Amino acid sequence: MLHIKKIAAAVAGLTILSLPLATQAQSKKAAPTVVEAERFLKNAEARLEKLGNAAQRAAWVYETHITDDTEAIAAQANEVLLGAVGEIAIQARRYNKLPLSADSRRKLKLLQLSLSLSNDKDREAYARLSAQMNGAYGKGKYCKNPADESSCLNLGQLEAILAKSRDPVEMKEAWLGWHQTASSYKNSYAEYVAVSNKGAREMGFADTGALWRSQYDMPADAFAAETERLWQQVKPLYESLHQYVRLKLQQTYGKNEVPSSGPIPAHLFGNMWSQSWENLYPIVKPQGPAANLDIAETLKQKNLDAKAMTKMAEGFYTSLGMEKLPASFYQRSQLTKPRDREVVCHASAWDVDGDQDVRIKMCINQTSEDFLVIHHELGHIYYDLAYRKQPLLFKGGANDGFHEAIGDTVALSVTPNYLNKLGLLSEVPDPSQDIGVLMDRALQKVAFLPFSYLVDQWRWKVYAGDVKPQDYDKVWWELREKYQGVKRPAPAAANGFDAGAKYHVASDTPYSRYFLATILQFQLHRALCREAGYSGPLNRCSIYENQAAGKKFQAMLEMGTSRPWNEALKAVTGEDQLDASAILDYFAPLKVWLDAQNKALAQ
Ligand code: X8Z
Ligand code: ZN
């Protein structure tokens, strides 16, 4: 799916057939040479590419058609790749001390940032459990009456209830219904964590969490400190929003449902994980004439289907001077939910062959939210296409946060003005309505900050062994209360696994990337707007049709993983550190407004 995973996999996948013995013998004989190291890297890249592509194809077929057979095939392909990745990672160590070129040294380092499971049984278990949990999440359903299949609701249907209903009883049932689906793979997850840690330890990491934190061109501890620094920078903004939303929810649902202090029940935020709150816009929008930013009705009226929506998003990228998507993209992508089979609906972007075979997999609905998600996914795709000329090991984002930030940066330019130009919004809100527009964005972006921070706070503890399966839920909810200020709508279920009801836990996809991306996209937006010669308020800037900004962006995308991420950042922004001042600048007028409202409403 995400090529980042693929690269790691590819790196791992470079199994050099039956080389371990040969290599051992060699190592006794003579110290390795630079020439050998270069040959090793070349072979590794070739092998990883082949196995990586095979695993991608198997995973694609699995996730777009879940059956026992496709599950087994996907697991097998991954197992083979995993074997190769581990073997190559261990072999790579042999060349660490050689005076190699900067590129080769970087490649060797990247190769060693992966799991190595030398035991066949461990590899088999890892691949099997991973495929099984991914499929279980995709197939998950809540059945009001377990004996009656027609009473069953899938995740999309349960999410729609949370998005639209204003009935707390109905919302609570949908929330609890989905969360209980994850219990079925709690044991698998615990087993998987143990195996994964074995693989991290073989490579010299304390655990898988430490391995994840080591992927940012800085020591693992420095990365943890860096994310905490950023969180502290944005926390006051989140708190202002949380307080205002509390007051509005209280006006809507009453004090019995919404307490005046302490955490708020999680089923009231219009989203299964309370991770983004844009569905609360009608409840929290400023009084008086406020911008209507919902394009769902227009999409339906104009019959703009999933493909038309995707073409519109593509049009943004081509307006920046980027290439048209290859024809195969539209032939091979899954844009809508098939009626006749189980699939993983969670949106993802796929770089199947490291070249032009790029696809997205979504279950697109005609909503504002999905219109933005399409821009997000195409960000991954345009990154993939931009770095396709790089060697395999550099086909990836500057770091995984960059990969997540590209499409979102573009989507920040999907302003009311732009939507109006496209015919999706009949009225352009007057600048006096900017607070409403900013509010809508804050419900997406500011609300997301603590969630995107805490998911890996939890996982880092789980991987470190600080949280055992019997305490998964306890610690998960401690973190959700502490960072998001939300609480479980009912007491914890016996053997519950609420964290596992989030896709990225079930699919073991790291999540800090989204926290970084949320900060980073505003930094990129600010810089690209500057490049476009824009100097007004950041929320009104759109880089649509701006080729100068597009060129700068494209140059960064083409770098892939070839250089430390600070250099990629510098190429666009001139800055070499992550800096939350851009997101704070963007929302500065809203922060002033929120604080005034909160003060007035508290009286
Ligand atoms: O998973 C995603 C993308 C695919 S990389 C749809 N996102 C996170 C989520 O849904 O939890 C985008 C925002 C956060
Ligand atoms: Zn993404």
XYZ file of C-alpha atoms and ligand atoms in Angstrom:
618
model
C 0.000 0.000 0.000
C 1.906 3.025 1.192
C 5.169 2.847 -0.585
C 6.957 3.668 2.651
C 6.011 0.305 3.911
C 6.986 -1.015 0.569
C 10.440 0.446 0.743
C 11.059 -1.006 4.122
C 9.754 -4.205 2.741
C 11.827 -3.847 -0.346
C 14.878 -3.231 1.701
C 14.079 -6.282 3.633
C 13.178 -8.161 0.536
C 16.582 -8.173 -1.013
C 17.165 -11.716 -0.029
C 20.323 -12.804 -1.598
C 19.588 -16.418 -2.147
C 21.597 -18.763 -0.050
C 24.184 -16.117 0.671
C 24.474 -16.430 4.406
C 26.936 -19.302 4.297
C 28.952 -17.777 1.518
C 29.043 -14.499 3.359
C 30.163 -16.115 6.573
C 32.956 -17.872 4.812
C 33.955 -14.672 3.118
C 33.992 -12.684 6.325
C 36.561 -15.017 7.775
C 38.654 -14.642 4.730
C 39.035 -10.962 4.114
C 37.747 -7.568 5.090
C 35.061 -6.359 2.711
C 35.963 -3.890 0.025
C 34.209 -0.858 -1.352
C 33.624 -2.680 -4.621
C 31.938 -5.549 -2.773
C 29.774 -3.132 -0.865
C 28.612 -1.454 -4.064
C 27.837 -4.821 -5.617
C 25.969 -5.859 -2.497
C 23.797 -2.747 -2.665
C 23.065 -3.222 -6.337
C 22.044 -6.846 -5.848
C 20.053 -5.973 -2.773
C 18.085 -3.306 -4.608
C 17.347 -5.600 -7.521
C 16.163 -8.396 -5.308
C 14.124 -6.212 -3.002
C 12.450 -4.613 -5.965
C 11.356 -7.942 -7.368
C 10.070 -9.326 -4.085
C 8.592 -5.996 -3.058
C 6.591 -5.736 -6.262
C 5.336 -9.293 -5.871
C 4.245 -8.584 -2.291
C 2.525 -5.388 -3.399
C 0.505 -7.194 -6.028
C -0.500 -9.925 -3.579
C -1.490 -7.317 -0.985
C -3.497 -5.373 -3.556
C -5.477 -8.428 -4.576
C -6.042 -9.295 -0.931
C -7.210 -5.877 0.188
C -9.524 -5.463 -2.777
C -10.955 -8.971 -2.467
C -10.636 -10.464 0.991
C -10.885 -14.258 1.063
C -9.012 -16.972 2.952
C -7.019 -17.694 -0.185
C -6.009 -14.121 -0.953
C -5.084 -13.735 2.718
C -2.777 -16.749 2.528
C -1.227 -15.574 -0.748
C -0.578 -12.077 0.617
C 0.923 -13.491 3.808
C 3.203 -15.806 1.829
C 4.512 -13.046 -0.390
C 5.198 -10.926 2.658
C 6.927 -13.759 4.409
C 9.321 -14.184 1.509
C 9.974 -10.458 1.415
C 10.501 -10.371 5.162
C 13.055 -13.141 4.918
C 14.985 -11.227 2.324
C 14.765 -7.932 4.178
C 16.110 -9.460 7.367
C 18.895 -11.284 5.646
C 20.014 -8.216 3.769
C 19.758 -6.035 6.871
C 22.141 -8.325 8.717
C 24.499 -8.606 5.759
C 24.563 -4.834 5.364
C 26.351 -4.462 8.695
C 29.465 -5.930 7.199
C 30.020 -2.797 5.151
C 29.290 -0.164 7.789
C 32.858 0.928 8.351
C 33.903 1.300 4.722
C 34.646 4.712 3.211
C 31.654 4.652 0.863
C 29.951 7.458 -1.007
C 27.298 9.420 0.903
C 24.565 7.724 -1.117
C 25.838 4.242 -0.414
C 26.261 4.961 3.264
C 22.705 6.222 3.396
C 21.469 3.107 1.638
C 23.286 0.864 4.093
C 21.729 2.758 6.952
C 18.235 2.528 5.483
C 18.687 -1.208 4.966
C 19.384 -1.612 8.663
C 16.249 0.208 9.779
C 14.106 -2.870 9.429
C 13.128 -6.009 11.248
C 15.136 -9.159 10.912
C 13.390 -12.404 11.778
C 15.861 -15.189 11.177
C 13.581 -17.884 12.537
C 11.219 -19.338 9.903
C 8.389 -19.784 12.356
C 8.604 -16.178 13.478
C 8.459 -14.901 9.928
C 5.509 -17.110 9.182
C 3.687 -15.912 12.304
C 4.457 -12.268 11.650
C 3.189 -12.356 8.074
C 0.149 -14.472 8.943
C -0.936 -12.328 11.895
C -0.389 -9.133 9.970
C -2.577 -10.259 7.055
C -5.186 -11.681 9.390
C -5.601 -8.484 11.426
C -5.734 -6.324 8.321
C -8.484 -8.510 6.880
C -10.363 -8.723 10.151
C -10.445 -4.932 10.329
C -11.627 -4.705 6.726
C -14.436 -7.211 7.283
C -15.460 -5.856 10.691
C -19.189 -5.467 11.281
C -21.529 -4.701 14.117
C -24.718 -6.763 14.084
C -27.586 -5.538 16.213
C -28.936 -9.061 16.032
C -26.059 -11.499 15.487
C -28.444 -14.108 14.090
C -29.662 -11.766 11.366
C -27.132 -10.694 8.760
C -29.347 -7.939 7.482
C -28.946 -6.185 10.841
C -25.185 -5.881 10.344
C -23.496 -2.529 9.709
C -19.985 -2.062 8.348
C -17.564 0.673 9.397
C -18.686 3.070 6.670
C -22.298 2.779 7.783
C -21.408 3.212 11.447
C -19.257 6.242 10.626
C -22.146 7.779 8.703
C -24.335 7.500 11.818
C -21.758 9.339 13.908
C -21.356 11.968 11.193
C -25.045 12.723 10.749
C -27.046 11.665 13.786
C -27.699 14.001 16.666
C -29.196 11.249 18.805
C -26.730 10.323 21.567
C -28.295 6.889 22.051
C -27.947 5.980 18.404
C -24.429 7.403 18.244
C -23.364 5.528 21.340
C -24.609 2.252 19.905
C -22.692 2.832 16.652
C -19.567 3.754 18.608
C -19.713 0.753 20.933
C -20.722 -1.539 18.080
C -17.612 -0.758 16.083
C -15.257 -0.804 19.052
C -16.323 -4.273 20.092
C -15.246 -5.698 16.710
C -11.573 -5.375 17.634
C -11.716 -7.812 20.594
C -11.571 -10.685 18.126
C -7.949 -9.902 17.244
C -6.633 -8.700 20.572
C -4.743 -11.953 21.187
C -3.338 -11.908 17.666
C -2.117 -8.377 18.235
C -0.335 -9.313 21.461
C 1.324 -12.250 19.744
C 2.292 -10.058 16.803
C 3.877 -7.448 19.089
C 6.061 -10.109 20.679
C 7.275 -11.416 17.322
C 7.855 -7.946 15.948
C 9.988 -7.076 18.971
C 12.094 -10.145 18.342
C 12.753 -8.830 14.844
C 13.685 -5.378 16.138
C 16.045 -6.857 18.726
C 17.830 -8.963 16.134
C 18.710 -5.671 14.496
C 19.955 -4.197 17.758
C 16.942 -2.039 18.657
C 15.432 -2.160 22.129
C 12.010 -2.914 20.622
C 9.899 -2.108 17.558
C 8.943 1.304 18.952
C 12.630 2.246 19.167
C 13.070 1.074 15.584
C 10.186 3.302 14.475
C 11.609 6.313 16.293
C 14.970 5.761 14.618
C 13.691 6.553 11.125
C 14.077 10.340 11.279
C 17.771 11.039 10.776
C 18.226 11.581 14.504
C 18.534 9.378 17.587
C 15.306 7.704 18.752
C 15.184 9.683 21.996
C 15.715 12.965 20.184
C 12.745 12.160 17.985
C 10.501 11.522 20.987
C 11.645 14.844 22.485
C 11.042 16.630 19.183
C 7.421 15.445 18.944
C 6.822 16.461 22.549
C 8.271 19.910 21.829
C 5.874 20.338 18.920
C 2.926 19.106 20.961
C 3.679 21.673 23.674
C 3.744 24.386 20.999
C 0.267 23.571 19.695
C -1.425 22.474 22.914
C -2.854 25.902 23.884
C -4.554 26.154 20.483
C -6.104 22.709 20.936
C -7.282 23.597 24.409
C -9.058 26.712 23.170
C -10.855 24.699 20.507
C -11.732 21.887 22.917
C -13.226 24.328 25.395
C -15.344 26.036 22.749
C -16.558 22.729 21.332
C -17.426 21.569 24.854
C -19.666 24.580 25.345
C -21.385 24.057 21.993
C -21.860 20.325 22.593
C -23.287 21.139 25.972
C -25.790 23.516 24.370
C -26.760 20.757 21.954
C -26.854 17.691 24.204
C -27.187 19.124 27.708
C -25.108 18.905 30.849
C -25.993 15.289 31.472
C -24.229 14.199 28.322
C -21.487 16.831 28.295
C -19.784 17.683 31.591
C -18.545 21.206 32.312
C -15.075 19.944 33.070
C -13.078 16.785 32.518
C -13.169 14.577 29.438
C -16.131 14.573 27.028
C -17.740 11.316 25.812
C -16.053 10.232 22.585
C -19.197 9.385 20.603
C -20.299 13.034 20.331
C -17.611 14.353 17.970
C -19.022 13.110 14.677
C -16.122 10.730 14.125
C -15.410 7.160 15.265
C -12.101 8.100 16.894
C -12.958 11.744 17.721
C -9.882 12.422 15.613
C -11.307 15.116 13.386
C -14.431 17.047 14.126
C -15.526 18.646 10.863
C -18.936 17.035 11.138
C -19.544 19.287 14.134
C -19.337 22.390 11.957
C -23.122 22.940 11.897
C -23.093 22.843 15.709
C -20.062 25.022 16.344
C -20.089 27.492 13.447
C -20.141 31.153 14.431
C -23.547 32.696 14.916
C -25.022 34.874 12.201
C -24.234 34.439 8.513
C -21.543 31.781 8.430
C -19.904 30.140 5.479
C -21.469 26.932 4.205
C -18.556 24.847 3.081
C -20.255 21.518 2.554
C -20.019 20.432 -1.082
C -21.839 17.098 -0.660
C -25.149 18.332 -2.044
C -23.518 19.936 -5.061
C -21.526 16.795 -5.817
C -24.764 14.809 -5.817
C -26.778 17.354 -7.771
C -24.119 17.633 -10.431
C -23.663 13.886 -10.520
C -19.967 14.167 -9.854
C -19.067 10.556 -9.112
C -15.890 9.101 -7.583
C -14.020 9.278 -10.876
C -15.081 12.858 -11.565
C -14.018 13.858 -8.049
C -10.648 12.175 -8.584
C -10.191 13.948 -11.928
C -10.847 17.270 -10.223
C -8.177 16.530 -7.632
C -5.781 15.466 -10.396
C -6.532 18.804 -12.041
C -5.063 20.604 -9.051
C -1.769 18.758 -9.389
C -1.555 19.257 -13.153
C -2.299 22.964 -12.621
C 0.994 23.085 -10.691
C 2.801 21.730 -13.730
C 2.813 18.108 -12.612
C 2.185 15.280 -15.071
C -1.165 13.689 -15.860
C -1.827 10.413 -14.092
C -1.079 7.381 -16.256
C -4.143 5.822 -17.910
C -3.562 2.645 -15.888
C -4.250 4.641 -12.714
C -7.924 4.903 -13.602
C -8.103 1.363 -14.936
C -6.574 -0.251 -11.864
C -7.585 1.913 -8.908
C -10.494 0.960 -6.683
C -12.423 4.192 -6.274
C -15.725 2.869 -4.932
C -16.754 0.076 -2.587
C -17.503 -3.084 -4.545
C -20.907 -4.530 -3.731
C -20.072 -8.171 -4.099
C -17.032 -8.745 -1.933
C -15.175 -7.744 1.223
C -12.450 -5.100 0.874
C -10.339 -2.890 3.135
C -12.057 0.462 2.660
C -9.499 2.521 4.571
C -8.011 4.805 1.908
C -4.512 4.028 0.688
C -2.123 4.824 -2.158
C -0.123 2.131 -3.908
C 3.102 2.240 -5.815
C 3.029 -1.237 -7.247
C 6.095 -1.370 -9.473
C 8.179 1.633 -8.459
C 7.399 3.137 -11.841
C 4.092 4.081 -13.442
C 1.818 1.449 -11.925
C 0.292 3.659 -9.242
C -3.207 3.240 -7.827
C -5.426 4.344 -5.003
C -7.844 2.198 -3.087
C -10.793 4.025 -1.590
C -14.501 3.672 -1.023
C -15.333 7.206 -2.127
C -18.562 8.847 -1.047
C -19.768 12.170 -2.374
C -18.712 14.166 0.691
C -16.439 17.125 1.440
C -14.350 14.827 3.599
C -13.700 12.310 0.822
C -12.952 15.093 -1.649
C -10.078 16.103 0.645
C -8.993 12.494 1.198
C -8.641 12.092 -2.589
C -6.236 15.059 -2.595
C -4.391 13.372 0.270
C -4.044 10.090 -1.588
C -2.957 11.768 -4.807
C -0.218 13.467 -2.784
C 1.223 10.006 -2.135
C 0.836 9.142 -5.811
C 2.528 12.307 -7.089
C 5.386 11.728 -4.633
C 5.741 8.149 -5.941
C 5.798 9.365 -9.528
C 8.234 12.185 -8.770
C 10.910 9.927 -7.264
C 10.485 6.980 -9.587
C 13.868 7.680 -11.219
C 15.655 7.299 -7.874
C 17.297 4.003 -6.956
C 14.961 1.666 -5.095
C 16.213 2.497 -1.617
C 15.522 6.199 -2.165
C 11.999 5.654 -3.467
C 10.256 6.984 -0.416
C 9.389 10.158 1.378
C 12.019 12.407 2.970
C 10.458 10.783 6.010
C 7.011 9.237 6.426
C 5.603 12.531 7.724
C 6.517 14.165 4.414
C 4.656 11.477 2.536
C 1.542 12.197 4.551
C 1.930 15.957 4.242
C 2.060 16.364 0.448
C -1.591 15.868 -0.398
C -2.691 17.739 2.700
C -0.518 20.687 1.700
C -2.300 20.745 -1.640
C -5.659 20.391 0.103
C -4.900 23.520 2.166
C -5.194 25.305 -1.178
C -8.706 23.902 -1.646
C -10.169 27.176 -0.412
C -13.769 28.385 -0.744
C -12.603 30.548 -3.651
C -11.132 27.580 -5.422
C -14.245 25.466 -4.813
C -16.285 28.275 -6.260
C -14.070 28.378 -9.340
C -14.734 24.658 -9.786
C -18.464 25.210 -9.485
C -18.680 23.239 -6.242
C -19.585 26.164 -4.022
C -22.147 28.670 -5.201
C -21.177 31.450 -2.822
C -17.727 32.626 -1.889
C -17.820 33.584 1.767
C -17.087 37.203 2.434
C -13.779 37.828 4.297
C -15.884 38.777 7.318
C -16.807 35.078 7.450
C -13.216 33.908 7.688
C -13.722 32.746 11.264
C -16.191 30.156 10.005
C -13.777 28.988 7.337
C -10.961 28.799 9.873
C -13.234 26.944 12.278
C -13.981 24.321 9.651
C -10.264 23.796 9.067
C -9.495 23.755 12.775
C -12.078 21.022 13.269
C -10.077 18.944 10.795
C -6.524 19.893 11.701
C -6.295 21.240 15.231
C -8.654 18.596 16.599
C -6.417 15.945 15.042
C -3.187 16.993 16.788
C -3.537 15.176 20.125
C -4.945 12.032 18.556
C -2.112 11.830 16.047
C 0.323 12.302 18.903
C -1.122 9.782 21.326
C -1.590 6.726 19.104
C 2.140 6.067 19.093
C 2.528 7.139 22.705
C 0.384 4.099 23.352
C 2.174 1.876 20.865
C 5.628 2.861 22.037
C 4.612 1.728 25.528
C 3.116 -1.504 24.207
C 6.218 -2.335 22.193
C 8.442 -1.430 25.149
C 6.545 -3.951 27.259
C 5.326 -1.240 29.633
C 1.697 -2.039 28.821
C 0.541 -5.636 28.874
C -2.552 -6.912 27.030
C -4.703 -6.785 30.160
C -3.963 -3.046 30.369
C -4.288 -2.142 26.686
C -7.622 -0.382 27.198
C -6.727 1.186 30.520
C -3.661 2.933 29.163
C -5.324 3.739 25.839
C -8.038 5.660 27.669
C -5.608 7.316 30.063
C -3.867 8.767 27.013
C -7.070 9.731 25.268
C -8.277 11.557 28.355
C -4.941 13.219 28.931
C -4.273 14.446 25.388
C -7.639 14.660 23.650
C -9.857 15.259 26.654
C -12.298 12.567 25.536
C -13.559 9.564 27.443
C -15.097 6.199 26.680
C -18.888 6.509 26.437
C -19.337 3.404 28.624
C -17.189 1.366 31.003
C -14.469 -0.692 29.344
C -15.601 -4.001 27.888
C -14.183 -7.267 29.192
C -11.270 -8.217 26.941
C -11.845 -5.032 24.965
C -9.307 -3.731 22.471
C -10.355 -0.191 21.656
C -6.993 0.827 20.195
C -7.392 -2.038 17.736
C -10.585 -0.440 16.424
C -8.286 2.066 14.679
C -7.053 0.956 11.270
C -3.405 1.825 11.864
C -3.206 -0.332 14.972
C -4.812 -3.309 13.251
C -2.558 -2.826 10.226
C 0.477 -1.868 12.329
C 1.077 1.379 10.462
C 3.059 3.935 12.503
C 1.039 7.037 13.342
C 3.517 9.740 14.410
C 3.785 10.450 10.687
C 0.379 12.126 10.760
C 1.311 14.308 13.702
C 4.439 15.455 11.886
C 2.466 15.912 8.678
C -0.089 18.143 10.364
C 2.635 20.519 11.526
C 4.634 20.222 8.326
C 1.827 20.870 5.842
C 1.316 24.371 7.228
C 5.042 25.044 6.981
C 5.019 23.892 3.352
C 1.840 25.841 2.608
C 3.317 29.027 4.076
C 6.494 28.630 2.011
C 4.709 27.744 -1.244
C 2.369 30.701 -0.860
C 5.389 32.910 -0.393
C 6.920 31.376 -3.519
C 3.706 32.213 -5.357
C 4.141 35.828 -4.337
C 1.211 35.755 -1.933
C 1.328 37.783 1.248
C -2.226 37.876 2.684
C -3.760 35.665 5.373
C -2.631 32.056 4.898
C -6.152 30.630 4.963
C -7.059 32.531 1.808
C -3.997 31.469 -0.164
C -4.357 28.884 -2.898
C -1.405 27.873 -5.033
C -3.762 26.571 -7.745
C -2.264 27.132 -11.209
C 0.937 28.529 -9.732
C 3.797 26.976 -11.660
C 6.551 28.626 -9.594
C 5.232 27.006 -6.413
C 4.680 23.767 -8.320
C 8.249 23.691 -9.517
C 9.628 24.131 -6.036
C 7.351 21.444 -4.684
C 8.217 19.020 -7.478
C 11.957 19.482 -6.910
C 11.516 18.396 -3.309
C 9.352 15.423 -4.276
C 11.948 14.205 -6.750
C 14.561 13.959 -3.965
C 12.655 11.086 -2.382
C 14.613 9.626 0.547
C 17.973 10.385 -1.007
C 18.852 13.087 1.524
C 18.075 13.671 5.218
C 14.623 15.168 5.570
C 15.952 18.507 6.821
C 17.390 19.109 3.371
C 14.102 18.363 1.664
C 12.374 20.771 4.003
C 14.981 23.393 3.267
C 14.512 23.001 -0.475
C 10.961 24.300 -0.143
C 10.930 26.435 2.980
C 14.521 27.533 3.574
C 13.993 26.176 7.099
C 15.620 23.017 8.384
C 13.547 22.242 11.455
C 9.912 21.431 12.022
C 8.190 24.499 13.313
C 4.653 24.764 14.618
C 4.637 28.529 14.155
C 3.097 28.088 10.691
C 0.003 26.266 11.969
C -0.211 28.758 14.842
C 0.024 31.702 12.392
C -2.629 30.175 10.188
C -5.099 29.865 13.047
C -4.064 32.991 14.956
C -7.294 34.934 14.227
C -9.378 31.924 15.282
C -7.426 31.555 18.522
C -8.198 35.151 19.465
C -11.853 34.609 18.593
C -12.103 31.306 20.499
C -10.575 32.773 23.633
C -12.992 35.694 23.551
C -15.966 33.366 23.030
C -14.844 31.030 25.778
C -14.514 33.914 28.161
C -17.941 35.274 27.293
C -19.658 31.880 27.358
C -18.108 30.945 30.678
C -19.849 33.888 32.354
O -4.922 6.958 7.076
C -4.985 8.046 6.569
C -5.019 8.199 5.048
C -4.251 7.154 4.369
S -2.543 7.314 4.607
C -6.446 8.114 4.583
N -5.099 9.149 7.338
C -5.105 9.062 8.790
C -6.375 8.413 9.328
O -7.320 8.227 8.560
O -6.409 8.102 10.517
C -5.176 10.521 6.859
C -5.320 11.358 8.082
C -5.045 10.478 9.253
Zn -1.736 8.995 3.726
